[in-house]
C-alpha positions as a Python dict, from the first residue, in 0.01 Angstrom:
ca = {
    (1, 'X'): (0, 0, 0),
    (2, 'X'): (-75, 367, -65),
    (3, 'X'): (-49, 309, -440),
    (4, 'X'): (-294, 18, -426),
    (5, 'X'): (-536, 227, -222),
    (6, 'X'): (-513, 525, -461),
    (7, 'X'): (-565, 303, -764),
    (8, 'X'): (-867, 134, -607),
    (9, 'X'): (-1008, 469, -495),
    (10, 'X'): (-960, 614, -840),
    (11, 'X'): (-1134, 317, -1004),
    (12, 'X'): (-1424, 343, -764),
    (13, 'X'): (-1458, 719, -807),
    (14, 'X'): (-1423, 699, -1187),
    (15, 'X'): (-1514, 346, -1299),
    (16, 'X'): (-1491, 425, -1672),
    (17, 'X'): (-1502, 699, -1924),
    (18, 'X'): (-1776, 958, -1897),
    (19, 'X'): (-2060, 848, -2122),
    (20, 'X'): (-2125, 1200, -2253),
    (21, 'X'): (-1766, 1251, -2364),
    (22, 'X'): (-1700, 1113, -2711),
    (23, 'X'): (-1402, 895, -2784),
    (24, 'X'): (-1129, 1091, -2965),
    (25, 'X'): (-1213, 930, -3301),
    (26, 'X'): (-1576, 1046, -3256),
    (27, 'X'): (-1489, 1401, -3150),
    (28, 'X'): (-1665, 1561, -3451),
    (29, 'X'): (-1977, 1346, -3424),
    (30, 'X'): (-2148, 1256, -3750),
    (31, 'X'): (-1972, 1535, -3943),
    (32, 'X'): (-1645, 1343, -3986),
    (33, 'X'): (-1409, 1097, -3825),
    (34, 'X'): (-1120, 1244, -3626),
    (35, 'X'): (-767, 1144, -3722),
    (36, 'X'): (-590, 879, -3520),
    (37, 'X'): (-270, 941, -3329),
    (38, 'X'): (-23, 753, -3117),
    (39, 'X'): (-9, 779, -2740),
    (40, 'X'): (363, 811, -2677),
    (41, 'X'): (318, 702, -2316),
    (42, 'X'): (232, 354, -2447),
    (43, 'X'): (533, 139, -2539),
    (44, 'X'): (348, -41, -2821),
    (45, 'X'): (262, 291, -2989),
    (46, 'X'): (623, 406, -2964),
    (47, 'X'): (739, 73, -3107),
    (48, 'X'): (518, 119, -3416),
    (49, 'X'): (683, 454, -3487),
    (50, 'X'): (1040, 350, -3417),
    (51, 'X'): (983, 30, -3615),
    (52, 'X'): (909, 241, -3922),
    (53, 'X'): (1254, 404, -3907),
    (54, 'X'): (1467, 97, -3985),
    (55, 'X'): (1319, 19, -4328),
    (56, 'X'): (1366, 383, -4435),
    (57, 'X'): (1733, 371, -4342),
    (58, 'X'): (1784, 26, -4493),
    (59, 'X'): (1630, 112, -4830),
    (60, 'X'): (1657, 475, -4941),
    (61, 'X'): (1340, 640, -5069),
    (62, 'X'): (1304, 764, -5426),
    (63, 'X'): (1050, 1040, -5484),
    (64, 'X'): (951, 1264, -5768),
    (65, 'X'): (660, 1418, -5952),
    (66, 'X'): (362, 1195, -6026),
    (67, 'X'): (201, 1264, -6359),
    (68, 'X'): (-71, 1045, -6504),
    (69, 'X'): (-27, 794, -6224),
    (70, 'X'): (344, 736, -6282),
    (71, 'X'): (657, 882, -6131),
    (72, 'X'): (862, 1095, -6368),
    (73, 'X'): (1238, 1054, -6331),
    (74, 'X'): (1360, 1290, -6602),
    (75, 'X'): (1445, 1596, -6388),
    (76, 'X'): (1756, 1665, -6183),
    (77, 'X'): (1818, 1428, -5890),
    (78, 'X'): (1889, 1564, -5542),
    (79, 'X'): (2012, 1361, -5247),
    (80, 'X'): (1798, 1385, -4935),
    (81, 'X'): (2000, 1367, -4615),
    (82, 'X'): (1890, 1297, -4262),
    (83, 'X'): (1851, 1609, -4051),
    (84, 'X'): (1976, 1410, -3753),
    (85, 'X'): (2284, 1271, -3928),
    (86, 'X'): (2391, 1452, -4245),
    (87, 'X'): (2607, 1153, -4341),
    (88, 'X'): (2292, 941, -4371),
    (89, 'X'): (2132, 948, -4714),
    (90, 'X'): (1756, 893, -4690),
    (91, 'X'): (1699, 887, -5059),
    (92, 'X'): (1676, 1080, -5381),
    (93, 'X'): (1416, 1324, -5502),
    (94, 'X'): (1371, 1408, -5867),
    (95, 'X'): (1261, 1757, -5955),
    (96, 'X'): (1019, 1814, -6240),
    (97, 'X'): (1185, 1933, -6558),
    (98, 'X'): (1013, 2168, -6804),
    (99, 'X'): (865, 1884, -7009),
    (100, 'X'): (716, 1720, -6697),
    (101, 'X'): (564, 2051, -6587),
    (102, 'X'): (409, 2104, -6931),
    (103, 'X'): (268, 1751, -6926),
    (104, 'X'): (126, 1799, -6575),
    (105, 'X'): (-56, 2119, -6678),
    (106, 'X'): (-182, 1959, -6998),
    (107, 'X'): (-322, 1659, -6808),
    (108, 'X'): (-473, 1884, -6540),
    (109, 'X'): (-655, 2089, -6805),
    (110, 'X'): (-781, 1770, -6971),
    (111, 'X'): (-902, 1626, -6637),
    (112, 'X'): (-1075, 1944, -6514),
    (113, 'X'): (-1407, 1877, -6689),
    (114, 'X'): (-1437, 1527, -6537),
    (115, 'X'): (-1335, 1662, -6193),
    (116, 'X'): (-1606, 1930, -6216),
    (117, 'X'): (-1860, 1666, -6315),
    (118, 'X'): (-1796, 1477, -5990),
    (119, 'X'): (-1950, 1763, -5794),
    (120, 'X'): (-1921, 1780, -5417),
    (121, 'X'): (-2002, 1420, -5329),
    (122, 'X'): (-1757, 1273, -5579),
    (123, 'X'): (-1480, 1508, -5471),
    (124, 'X'): (-1558, 1429, -5108),
    (125, 'X'): (-1497, 1060, -5176),
    (126, 'X'): (-1158, 1140, -5327),
    (127, 'X'): (-1059, 1366, -5036),
    (128, 'X'): (-1176, 1114, -4777),
    (129, 'X'): (-983, 835, -4950),
    (130, 'X'): (-671, 1056, -4948),
    (131, 'X'): (-713, 1117, -4574),
    (132, 'X'): (-753, 744, -4513),
    (133, 'X'): (-443, 668, -4721),
    (134, 'X'): (-237, 923, -4526),
    (135, 'X'): (-363, 778, -4199),
    (136, 'X'): (-276, 424, -4307),
    (137, 'X'): (79, 540, -4386),
    (138, 'X'): (107, 740, -4060),
    (139, 'X'): (400, 550, -3900),
    (140, 'X'): (609, 568, -4219),
    (141, 'X'): (525, 935, -4277),
    (142, 'X'): (609, 1020, -3915),
    (143, 'X'): (943, 839, -3947),
    (144, 'X'): (1021, 1032, -4268),
    (145, 'X'): (935, 1362, -4100),
    (146, 'X'): (1155, 1276, -3805),
    (147, 'X'): (1452, 1164, -4012),
    (148, 'X'): (1439, 1418, -4293),
    (149, 'X'): (1311, 1729, -4116),
    (150, 'X'): (1427, 1655, -3761),
    (151, 'X'): (1074, 1670, -3623),
    (152, 'X'): (1004, 1526, -3281),
    (153, 'X'): (758, 1238, -3266),
    (154, 'X'): (478, 1461, -3129),
    (155, 'X'): (537, 1716, -3407),
    (156, 'X'): (546, 1447, -3675),
    (157, 'X'): (226, 1286, -3545),
    (158, 'X'): (54, 1626, -3533),
    (159, 'X'): (160, 1710, -3887),
    (160, 'X'): (23, 1385, -4032),
    (161, 'X'): (-296, 1415, -3825),
    (162, 'X'): (-344, 1770, -3952),
    (163, 'X'): (-314, 1655, -4314),
    (164, 'X'): (-568, 1378, -4251),
    (165, 'X'): (-804, 1621, -4078),
    (166, 'X'): (-778, 1872, -4364),
    (167, 'X'): (-878, 1602, -4613),
    (168, 'X'): (-1174, 1493, -4401),
    (169, 'X'): (-1283, 1847, -4317),
    (170, 'X'): (-1289, 1952, -4683),
    (171, 'X'): (-1463, 1628, -4778),
    (172, 'X'): (-1740, 1713, -4531),
    (173, 'X'): (-1753, 2069, -4665),
    (174, 'X'): (-1781, 1943, -5023),
    (175, 'X'): (-2088, 1742, -4924),
    (176, 'X'): (-2266, 2038, -4766),
}
C-alpha cells in the first residue's frame, strides 16, 4: 500500500520529464547529437550487450592493418586472449610488416591532396559517418572491450561513447 501511494504521489508531483531539460541525445542542442548508451538497470539493454558476447566467442575475430580498403595479412600473427579467461582465444591480430607500413605511407601521401580539397564540411561528413558507424557497432565493441581488456560494462560503454563523441565534436569543429 505504501509503495502504491508513493508511486502515485511521485507521478502526480512529477508527471513527466521537465520540458526545459533536453533528452540525453539532444544534450548539445543543434551543435551535435550526443552518443547513445545503454541503461544497465534495464534488462533489455543488458541483454543487447550480453547477446553480443556469444558470437565473439563462437567465431574468433581476425584483425589487422587496413590499407587501401583491404586488410593486410602479411605481418606476424598474434593470438588475442580473453582477459577474463586466458584459455579463451578471441582471435588473431596481424601486425603490419615493413612493406605494409611503406604502402600505408605512400597511399596516405597520395590521398592528402584530395583530403585537403574536402575542406571542413567534407571532413565533417567523414568524421560524422565514423561516429555513426562506431555507434551502430556499440554492442559488439563493448563486448570486445569486456572480453579482451577486462573492462566492466559501464567502462566499455563509456569508452565507445567517448569515441563517438570525439568524432562528432571534431565534425562540428570542422564545420565552424
